[in-house]
Tab-separated table of C-alpha atoms in Angstrom:
chain	number	residue	atom	x	y	z
A	1	MET	CA	118.766	94.554	95.200
A	2	SER	CA	119.670	98.313	95.127
A	3	ASP	CA	122.907	99.353	96.644
A	4	LEU	CA	122.766	102.145	99.196
A	5	THR	CA	126.464	102.227	99.859
A	6	GLY	CA	127.937	105.776	99.588
A	7	LYS	CA	124.556	107.313	99.178
A	8	THR	CA	123.289	110.114	101.405
A	9	VAL	CA	119.882	110.204	102.664
A	10	ALA	CA	118.214	113.597	103.284
A	11	VAL	CA	115.133	114.000	105.414
A	12	LEU	CA	113.343	117.301	104.766
A	13	GLY	CA	111.231	118.089	107.677
A	14	GLY	CA	113.629	115.997	109.722
A	15	THR	CA	113.015	118.012	112.886
A	16	GLY	CA	109.397	116.831	113.328
A	17	PRO	CA	108.615	113.475	115.109
A	18	GLN	CA	108.180	111.325	111.950
A	19	GLY	CA	111.241	112.805	110.059
A	20	ARG	CA	113.330	112.585	113.256
A	21	GLY	CA	112.408	109.203	113.781
A	22	LEU	CA	113.070	108.035	110.294
A	23	ALA	CA	116.455	109.815	110.425
A	24	ARG	CA	117.348	108.045	113.716
A	25	ARG	CA	116.609	104.678	112.171
A	26	PHE	CA	118.474	105.310	109.021
A	27	ALA	CA	121.517	106.670	110.843
A	28	ALA	CA	121.468	103.793	113.305
A	29	ALA	CA	121.475	101.373	110.308
A	30	GLY	CA	124.769	102.932	109.077
A	31	LEU	CA	123.457	105.293	106.370
A	32	ASP	CA	124.728	108.815	105.876
A	33	VAL	CA	121.948	111.114	106.923
A	34	VAL	CA	121.408	114.791	106.758
A	35	ILE	CA	118.293	116.304	108.264
A	36	GLY	CA	116.695	119.484	106.803
A	37	SER	CA	114.537	122.206	108.409
A	38	ARG	CA	113.458	125.660	107.556
A	39	GLY	CA	116.086	127.167	109.788
A	40	ALA	CA	119.628	125.953	109.848
A	41	GLU	CA	120.071	126.494	113.631
A	42	LYS	CA	117.179	124.241	114.485
A	43	ALA	CA	118.251	121.580	112.088
A	44	GLU	CA	121.795	121.550	113.529
A	45	ARG	CA	120.446	121.554	117.086
A	46	ILE	CA	118.091	118.494	116.437
A	47	ALA	CA	120.856	116.760	114.425
A	48	ALA	CA	123.392	117.144	117.268
A	49	GLU	CA	120.789	115.783	119.819
A	50	LEU	CA	120.141	112.815	117.709
A	51	SER	CA	123.824	112.191	117.057
A	52	GLU	CA	124.494	112.219	120.797
A	53	ALA	CA	121.396	109.895	121.399
A	54	ILE	CA	122.533	107.288	118.964
A	55	GLY	CA	126.149	107.618	118.798
A	56	VAL	CA	126.378	108.343	115.075
A	57	THR	CA	126.825	111.515	113.357
A	58	VAL	CA	123.668	113.060	111.666
A	59	ARG	CA	124.129	116.266	109.969
A	60	GLY	CA	121.610	119.199	109.948
A	61	ALA	CA	121.055	121.875	107.275
A	62	VAL	CA	118.403	124.165	105.865
A	63	ASN	CA	115.891	122.147	103.614
A	64	ALA	CA	117.576	123.443	100.398
A	65	ASP	CA	121.006	122.465	101.458
A	66	ALA	CA	119.766	119.072	102.722
A	67	ALA	CA	118.007	118.499	99.413
A	68	ALA	CA	121.148	119.301	97.575
A	69	ALA	CA	123.318	116.973	99.757
A	70	GLY	CA	120.908	113.938	99.525
A	71	ASP	CA	120.998	111.312	96.823
A	72	VAL	CA	117.665	110.094	98.058
A	73	VAL	CA	115.467	112.796	99.543
A	74	LEU	CA	112.676	112.090	101.871
A	75	VAL	CA	109.832	114.685	102.222
A	76	VAL	CA	108.379	114.596	105.694
A	77	VAL	CA	106.930	118.030	105.900
A	78	PRO	CA	103.370	119.087	107.041
A	79	TRP	CA	100.768	118.944	104.191
A	80	GLU	CA	100.130	122.671	104.433
A	81	GLY	CA	103.545	123.574	103.205
A	82	HIS	CA	104.098	120.594	100.824
A	83	ALA	CA	103.410	122.127	97.423
A	84	GLU	CA	105.236	125.315	98.309
A	85	LEU	CA	108.505	123.663	99.605
A	86	LEU	CA	108.665	121.322	96.601
A	87	THR	CA	108.304	124.150	94.160
A	88	GLU	CA	111.053	126.057	95.848
A	89	LEU	CA	113.407	122.949	95.862
A	90	LYS	CA	112.701	121.816	92.308
A	91	SER	CA	116.080	122.465	90.876
A	92	GLN	CA	117.924	120.896	93.941
A	93	LEU	CA	115.723	117.743	93.618
A	94	ALA	CA	116.156	117.416	89.953
A	95	GLY	CA	117.624	113.883	88.903
A	96	LYS	CA	117.140	112.512	92.414
A	97	VAL	CA	114.877	110.010	93.890
A	98	VAL	CA	112.391	111.923	96.053
A	99	VAL	CA	110.392	109.841	98.675
A	100	ASP	CA	107.120	111.406	99.578
A	101	CYS	CA	105.982	110.485	103.172
A	102	VAL	CA	103.287	113.008	103.597
A	103	ASN	CA	99.737	112.211	104.737
A	104	PRO	CA	97.161	114.806	103.946
A	105	LEU	CA	94.797	114.399	106.894
A	106	GLY	CA	92.288	116.437	108.723
A	107	PHE	CA	91.084	116.114	112.273
A	108	ASP	CA	87.714	117.037	113.971
A	109	LYS	CA	85.759	115.855	116.921
A	110	GLN	CA	85.120	112.580	115.178
A	111	GLY	CA	88.832	112.066	114.677
A	112	PRO	CA	91.003	111.806	111.623
A	113	TYR	CA	90.000	111.835	107.990
A	114	ALA	CA	91.602	111.813	104.674
A	115	LEU	CA	91.800	115.320	102.878
A	116	ALA	CA	90.804	115.589	99.195
A	117	VAL	CA	93.982	116.313	97.021
A	118	GLU	CA	93.524	118.018	93.612
A	119	GLU	CA	96.313	115.853	92.177
A	120	GLY	CA	94.907	112.649	93.879
A	121	SER	CA	97.538	112.338	96.474
A	122	ALA	CA	100.558	114.022	98.043
A	123	THR	CA	102.830	111.671	96.026
A	124	GLN	CA	101.044	112.642	92.787
A	125	GLN	CA	101.213	116.371	93.652
A	126	ALA	CA	105.021	115.882	94.221
A	127	ALA	CA	105.363	114.133	90.866
A	128	ALA	CA	103.445	116.909	89.084
A	129	ILE	CA	105.786	119.471	90.659
A	130	LEU	CA	109.036	117.638	90.489
A	131	THR	CA	109.041	116.745	86.850
A	132	GLU	CA	112.874	116.172	86.800
A	133	SER	CA	112.867	113.803	89.748
A	134	ARG	CA	111.639	110.249	90.286
A	135	VAL	CA	108.947	110.454	92.884
A	136	VAL	CA	108.145	107.556	95.058
A	137	GLY	CA	105.571	107.348	97.870
A	138	ALA	CA	106.639	105.551	101.094
A	139	PHE	CA	106.842	105.444	104.917
A	140	HIS	CA	103.262	106.702	105.412
A	141	ASN	CA	102.097	104.258	107.970
A	142	VAL	CA	105.070	104.098	110.321
A	143	SER	CA	104.492	105.026	113.796
A	144	ALA	CA	106.532	108.083	114.771
A	145	VAL	CA	106.199	107.052	118.532
A	146	LEU	CA	107.961	103.697	117.807
A	147	LEU	CA	110.535	105.202	115.571
A	148	GLU	CA	111.488	107.648	118.144
A	149	ASP	CA	111.507	105.118	121.051
A	150	PRO	CA	115.068	104.223	122.059
A	151	ASP	CA	113.793	101.011	123.755
A	152	VAL	CA	112.276	99.807	120.471
A	153	GLU	CA	114.890	97.740	118.750
A	154	ARG	CA	113.032	96.510	115.770
A	155	ILE	CA	110.340	98.486	113.780
A	156	GLU	CA	107.916	95.464	112.956
A	157	CYS	CA	106.006	96.627	109.955
A	158	ASP	CA	105.937	96.750	106.166
A	159	VAL	CA	106.490	99.884	104.204
A	160	LEU	CA	104.356	100.177	101.099
A	161	VAL	CA	106.490	101.674	98.324
A	162	LEU	CA	104.557	103.322	95.449
A	163	GLY	CA	106.095	104.432	92.229
A	164	ASP	CA	106.202	104.114	88.421
A	165	GLU	CA	109.873	103.612	87.969
A	166	ARG	CA	111.316	100.220	89.099
A	167	GLU	CA	114.787	101.336	89.785
A	168	ALA	CA	113.471	103.972	92.158
A	169	THR	CA	111.071	101.856	94.020
A	170	ASP	CA	113.755	99.106	94.392
A	171	LEU	CA	116.011	101.737	95.963
A	172	VAL	CA	113.224	102.712	98.495
A	173	GLN	CA	112.445	99.156	99.237
A	174	ALA	CA	116.115	98.745	100.159
A	175	LEU	CA	116.038	101.738	102.279
A	176	ALA	CA	113.096	100.359	104.275
A	177	ASP	CA	114.927	96.964	104.499
A	178	ALA	CA	117.970	98.665	106.049
A	179	VAL	CA	115.880	99.285	109.324
A	180	PRO	CA	115.731	96.087	111.487
A	181	GLY	CA	112.233	94.663	111.434
A	182	MET	CA	111.032	96.907	108.541
A	183	ARG	CA	110.418	95.508	105.177
A	184	GLY	CA	109.841	97.434	101.870
A	185	VAL	CA	107.116	96.024	99.808
A	186	TYR	CA	106.121	97.293	96.333
A	187	GLY	CA	102.677	98.757	96.699
A	188	GLY	CA	101.562	99.622	93.267
A	189	ARG	CA	101.712	102.818	91.078
A	190	ARG	CA	101.715	106.464	92.082
A	191	ARG	CA	97.978	106.611	91.073
A	192	ASN	CA	97.318	104.140	93.862
A	193	ALA	CA	99.272	106.267	96.552
A	194	HIS	CA	96.095	108.086	97.834
A	195	GLN	CA	94.659	105.212	99.754
A	196	VAL	CA	97.899	104.446	101.445
A	197	GLU	CA	98.268	108.000	102.585
A	198	ALA	CA	94.737	108.128	103.722
A	199	PHE	CA	95.082	104.759	105.486
A	200	THR	CA	97.063	106.606	108.247
A	201	ALA	CA	93.655	108.082	109.377
A	202	ASN	CA	92.463	104.354	109.885
A	203	LEU	CA	95.616	103.555	111.842
A	204	ILE	CA	95.057	106.560	114.066
A	205	ALA	CA	91.496	105.454	114.703
A	206	MET	CA	92.827	101.945	115.587
A	207	ASN	CA	95.408	103.505	117.855
A	208	ARG	CA	92.677	105.265	119.763
A	209	ARG	CA	90.543	102.237	120.012
A	210	TYR	CA	93.068	99.844	120.977
A	211	LYS	CA	95.703	102.016	122.786
A	212	ALA	CA	98.200	100.916	120.215
A	213	HIS	CA	100.743	102.033	117.729
A	214	ALA	CA	99.271	100.057	114.812
A	215	GLY	CA	101.288	99.404	111.707
A	216	LEU	CA	100.800	97.154	108.531
A	217	ARG	CA	102.098	93.744	107.433
A	218	ILE	CA	101.262	92.202	104.149
A	219	THR	CA	100.562	88.481	104.193
A	220	ASP	CA	101.709	86.087	101.595
A	221	VAL	CA	104.373	88.355	100.266
B	1	MET	CA	81.831	89.928	122.344
B	2	SER	CA	78.761	89.827	120.124
B	3	ASP	CA	76.900	86.626	120.028
B	4	LEU	CA	76.157	85.158	116.532
B	5	THR	CA	74.199	82.152	117.882
B	6	GLY	CA	70.874	81.709	116.046
B	7	LYS	CA	71.647	84.491	113.575
B	8	THR	CA	71.372	83.933	109.867
B	9	VAL	CA	74.057	85.397	107.570
B	10	ALA	CA	72.889	86.328	104.069
B	11	VAL	CA	75.376	86.954	101.297
B	12	LEU	CA	73.847	88.970	98.496
B	13	GLY	CA	75.886	88.245	95.339
B	14	GLY	CA	76.915	85.002	96.902
B	15	THR	CA	77.362	83.179	93.552
B	16	GLY	CA	80.421	85.245	92.553
B	17	PRO	CA	83.887	84.162	93.762
B	18	GLN	CA	84.171	86.610	96.734
B	19	GLY	CA	80.616	86.028	98.049
B	20	ARG	CA	80.714	82.163	97.449
B	21	GLY	CA	84.215	82.063	99.182
B	22	LEU	CA	82.869	84.106	102.269
B	23	ALA	CA	79.635	81.896	102.343
B	24	ARG	CA	81.761	78.720	102.355
B	25	ARG	CA	83.853	79.899	105.324
B	26	PHE	CA	80.929	81.164	107.396
B	27	ALA	CA	79.009	77.799	106.776
B	28	ALA	CA	82.142	75.822	107.582
B	29	ALA	CA	82.317	77.719	110.900
B	30	GLY	CA	78.968	76.614	111.785
B	31	LEU	CA	76.869	79.646	111.051
B	32	ASP	CA	73.527	79.453	109.274
B	33	VAL	CA	74.051	80.874	105.689
B	34	VAL	CA	71.896	81.789	102.813
B	35	ILE	CA	73.448	82.949	99.504
B	36	GLY	CA	71.394	85.256	97.266
B	37	SER	CA	71.650	85.955	93.511
B	38	ARG	CA	69.562	87.628	90.826
B	39	GLY	CA	68.020	84.461	89.839
B	40	ALA	CA	66.621	81.724	92.397
B	41	GLU	CA	67.656	78.883	90.206
B	42	LYS	CA	71.318	79.893	90.069
B	43	ALA	CA	71.450	80.687	93.818
B	44	GLU	CA	70.047	77.188	94.643
B	45	ARG	CA	72.426	75.447	92.270
B	46	ILE	CA	75.448	77.220	93.729
B	47	ALA	CA	74.179	76.619	97.180
B	48	ALA	CA	73.752	72.957	96.557
B	49	GLU	CA	77.352	72.712	95.179
B	50	LEU	CA	78.741	74.514	98.101
B	51	SER	CA	76.687	72.408	100.579
B	52	GLU	CA	78.184	69.202	98.934
B	53	ALA	CA	81.682	70.531	98.923
B	54	ILE	CA	81.744	71.291	102.540
B	55	GLY	CA	79.233	68.893	104.042
B	56	VAL	CA	77.091	71.763	105.661
B	57	THR	CA	73.796	72.967	104.264
B	58	VAL	CA	73.858	76.447	102.632
B	59	ARG	CA	70.502	77.661	101.281
B	60	GLY	CA	70.163	79.805	98.049
B	61	ALA	CA	67.412	82.176	97.168
B	62	VAL	CA	66.867	85.331	95.053
B	63	ASN	CA	68.598	88.477	96.655
B	64	ALA	CA	65.383	89.851	97.964
B	65	ASP	CA	64.504	86.603	99.897
B	66	ALA	CA	68.046	86.249	101.044
B	67	ALA	CA	67.972	89.763	102.288
B	68	ALA	CA	64.772	89.190	104.168
B	69	ALA	CA	66.059	85.896	105.682
B	70	GLY	CA	69.374	87.391	107.030
B	71	ASP	CA	69.911	88.925	110.367
B	72	VAL	CA	73.363	90.119	109.052
B	73	VAL	CA	73.419	90.806	105.347
B	74	LEU	CA	76.603	90.990	103.337
B	75	VAL	CA	76.610	92.880	100.020
B	76	VAL	CA	79.200	91.381	97.691
B	77	VAL	CA	77.796	92.381	94.342
B	78	PRO	CA	79.684	94.159	91.424
B	79	TRP	CA	80.036	97.877	91.949
B	80	GLU	CA	77.974	98.629	88.813
B	81	GLY	CA	74.725	97.341	90.299
B	82	HIS	CA	75.363	98.311	93.908
B	83	ALA	CA	73.085	101.382	94.170
B	84	GLU	CA	70.371	99.870	92.237
B	85	LEU	CA	70.236	96.628	94.232
B	86	LEU	CA	70.359	98.450	97.587
B	87	THR	CA	67.540	100.873	96.536
B	88	GLU	CA	65.404	97.847	95.571
B	89	LEU	CA	66.014	95.937	98.863
B	90	LYS	CA	65.725	98.923	101.114
B	91	SER	CA	62.659	97.691	103.082
B	92	GLN	CA	64.021	94.034	103.363
B	93	LEU	CA	67.256	95.394	104.907
B	94	ALA	CA	65.601	97.828	107.263
B	95	GLY	CA	66.574	97.341	110.889
B	96	LYS	CA	69.476	94.940	110.056
B	97	VAL	CA	73.187	95.045	110.090
B	98	VAL	CA	74.299	95.414	106.469
B	99	VAL	CA	77.934	94.605	105.665
B	100	ASP	CA	79.181	96.267	102.545
B	101	CYS	CA	82.248	94.349	100.902
B	102	VAL	CA	82.270	96.029	97.605
B	103	ASN	CA	85.445	97.624	96.132
B	104	PRO	CA	84.771	100.243	93.413
B	105	LEU	CA	87.761	99.544	91.081
B	106	GLY	CA	88.589	100.163	87.531
B	107	PHE	CA	91.235	98.361	85.370
B	108	ASP	CA	93.284	99.401	82.331
B	109	LYS	CA	96.413	98.415	80.808
B	110	GLN	CA	98.406	99.937	83.745
B	111	GLY	CA	96.397	97.621	86.097
B	112	PRO	CA	93.838	98.302	88.964
B	113	TYR	CA	92.848	101.765	90.258
B	114	ALA	CA	90.228	103.119	92.695
B	115	LEU	CA	87.086	104.713	91.141
B	116	ALA	CA	85.787	107.994	92.487
B	117	VAL	CA	82.556	107.537	94.310
B	118	GLU	CA	80.253	110.399	94.832
B	119	GLU	CA	79.326	109.511	98.363
B	120	GLY	CA	82.968	108.903	99.150
B	121	SER	CA	82.853	105.129	99.189
B	122	ALA	CA	80.592	102.156	98.503
B	123	THR	CA	79.983	101.796	102.245
B	124	GLN	CA	78.976	105.571	102.374
B	125	GLN	CA	76.669	105.106	99.383
B	126	ALA	CA	75.005	102.124	101.089
B	127	ALA	CA	74.550	104.073	104.280
B	128	ALA	CA	73.018	106.940	102.155
B	129	ILE	CA	70.522	104.613	100.623
B	130	LEU	CA	69.764	102.270	103.488
B	131	THR	CA	68.916	104.851	106.049
B	132	GLU	CA	66.847	102.331	108.207
B	133	SER	CA	69.876	99.905	108.430
B	134	ARG	CA	73.150	99.990	110.348
B	135	VAL	CA	75.704	99.957	107.508
B	136	VAL	CA	79.295	98.459	108.205
B	137	GLY	CA	82.031	98.061	105.665
B	138	ALA	CA	84.195	94.946	105.909
B	139	PHE	CA	85.878	91.993	104.210
B	140	HIS	CA	87.185	94.169	101.337
B	141	ASN	CA	90.814	92.900	101.360
B	142	VAL	CA	90.304	89.161	101.591
B	143	SER	CA	91.533	87.062	98.722
B	144	ALA	CA	88.587	85.135	96.947
B	145	VAL	CA	91.289	82.676	95.621
B	146	LEU	CA	92.185	81.685	99.250
B	147	LEU	CA	88.460	81.662	100.469
B	148	GLU	CA	87.524	79.291	97.758
B	149	ASP	CA	90.648	76.969	98.045
B	150	PRO	CA	89.527	73.732	99.812
B	151	ASP	CA	93.180	73.097	100.753
B	152	VAL	CA	93.462	76.394	102.568
B	153	GLU	CA	92.438	75.678	106.248
B	154	ARG	CA	93.093	79.017	107.762
B	155	ILE	CA	92.495	82.456	106.281
B	156	GLU	CA	95.409	84.339	107.714
B	157	CYS	CA	94.456	87.910	107.529
B	158	ASP	CA	92.890	90.837	109.465
B	159	VAL	CA	89.419	92.105	108.330
B	160	LEU	CA	89.110	95.872	108.857
B	161	VAL	CA	85.573	96.734	110.089
B	162	LEU	CA	84.396	100.263	109.541
B	163	GLY	CA	81.182	101.820	111.070
B	164	ASP	CA	79.664	104.355	113.225
B	165	GLU	CA	77.642	102.082	115.473
B	166	ARG	CA	79.613	100.057	118.049
B	167	GLU	CA	77.042	97.246	118.286
B	168	ALA	CA	77.100	96.747	114.702
B	169	THR	CA	80.914	96.810	114.278
B	170	ASP	CA	81.424	94.481	117.192
B	171	LEU	CA	78.979	91.937	115.559
B	172	VAL	CA	80.878	92.043	112.263
B	173	GLN	CA	84.282	91.740	114.027
B	174	ALA	CA	82.787	88.553	115.727
B	175	LEU	CA	81.736	87.358	112.224
B	176	ALA	CA	85.256	87.720	111.048
B	177	ASP	CA	86.611	86.065	114.125
B	178	ALA	CA	84.410	83.034	113.444
B	179	VAL	CA	86.629	82.031	110.466
B	180	PRO	CA	89.763	80.296	111.565
B	181	GLY	CA	92.858	82.491	111.020
B	182	MET	CA	90.825	85.584	110.410
B	183	ARG	CA	90.505	88.538	112.876
B	184	GLY	CA	88.080	91.428	112.864
B	185	VAL	CA	89.831	94.678	113.706
B	186	TYR	CA	87.897	97.928	114.107
B	187	GLY	CA	89.246	100.122	111.217
B	188	GLY	CA	87.500	103.464	111.913
B	189	ARG	CA	84.300	105.260	110.808
B	190	ARG	CA	82.387	104.929	107.559
B	191	ARG	CA	83.834	108.161	106.255
B	192	ASN	CA	87.357	106.340	106.365
B	193	ALA	CA	86.030	103.429	104.298
B	194	HIS	CA	87.118	104.629	100.880
B	195	GLN	CA	90.743	103.959	101.410
B	196	VAL	CA	90.228	100.431	102.695
B	197	GLU	CA	88.026	99.643	99.600
B	198	ALA	CA	90.558	101.343	97.320
B	199	PHE	CA	93.440	99.461	99.060
B	200	THR	CA	92.337	96.441	97.172
B	201	ALA	CA	93.883	97.893	94.046
B	202	ASN	CA	97.288	97.942	95.868
B	203	LEU	CA	96.791	94.353	96.895
B	204	ILE	CA	96.067	93.328	93.276
B	205	ALA	CA	99.200	95.078	92.246
B	206	MET	CA	101.332	93.217	94.802
B	207	ASN	CA	99.643	89.932	93.800
B	208	ARG	CA	100.905	90.701	90.266
B	209	ARG	CA	104.381	91.717	91.278
B	210	TYR	CA	104.862	88.862	93.734
B	211	LYS	CA	102.663	86.174	92.345
B	212	ALA	CA	100.933	86.180	95.750
B	213	HIS	CA	97.558	86.371	97.320
B	214	ALA	CA	98.294	89.362	99.408
B	215	GLY	CA	96.357	90.247	102.543
B	216	LEU	CA	96.604	92.587	105.486
B	217	ARG	CA	97.651	92.258	109.067
B	218	ILE	CA	97.619	95.067	111.599
B	219	THR	CA	100.496	95.099	114.060
B	220	ASP	CA	100.562	95.974	117.729
B	221	VAL	CA	96.642	95.338	117.854
């Protein structure tokens, strides 16, 4: 499988619950992690808190510097600023594996629902903007609550990894495999990313019905 | 939970692999099952073969008669004839729980992909046509190969059940629960059915990559 040794993982939007939770788990697994945010001060503060909580150094930087530092760059920002941020960081992200983790969802009084995306999905939008990067979709369906809970030792779920370049999807599967309990599973091409992003709406509906932190496992794989 | 005692399960399109496989499992679980097809002769022939294979009587009838006989009616027909068939059977399906199991998928040289559906999903299309029925989406992600394999005793997967009426989704969850290994899980409202239908494209991609019959399990529920 792909070797993550010596690679730096950057998490853009790493100060929100999902990004912070993923950064925590990757750092705890021994990977070199830098979290990015819009402001350097906030990124450094959250990184310092995280480092203290897990006893491993996590760095913080503005998104552009985090993107430049990462060999693998996760995008965990709100859907609203997604296209704009990626357009700004196109040159920093060139030549890299970019992992889009964004779920374009809306909420109303009936609960969550999937938003229509012109390009088909957040992952496809990222690929349309970042023409010099290898864009993979992954980590859409992982509970931020579980990722951030220090009492949860194993994240028992499968991470569906979507992409069109085998080397890139293998690397991201290895990244998921690095977290105890988590498993990276190839989930299809980028054009089939929409339903995986949108499925997070179903998981939220399940969480409400069952008072759970629902996740996915794939059987027979 | 909902009581299926004395209820008849009709499977429209019950002569194809998916419908035949579901009919087999429901009949083996002790439910009264009738399979529907476009032609009575074919439906009766497949029903007779199935009855002999599992040692339990399954009836066969034209789709209209099967729809009239069923208390719960599964729709397992090809996407191409979906709207037309439901429009024809609207009066037979009035007042019933209709379970849409259809996955609108396309295939090209890159594999499977989700088709765009004007109403949002097959389930929503069914609900738009069958205004006098309670329409639920379910059984989208279950492998026909496993359902039809006489050596597979347990169907180890979760069935996501999508609908807007609690009594109807509870009934369909109970229907899934009747099959050994299978579990019905509430998966959200009908407006979130698209991604569950489309996810079958991802499962097919996984089947190709891993030489598997992939299915879903939901964790923490």
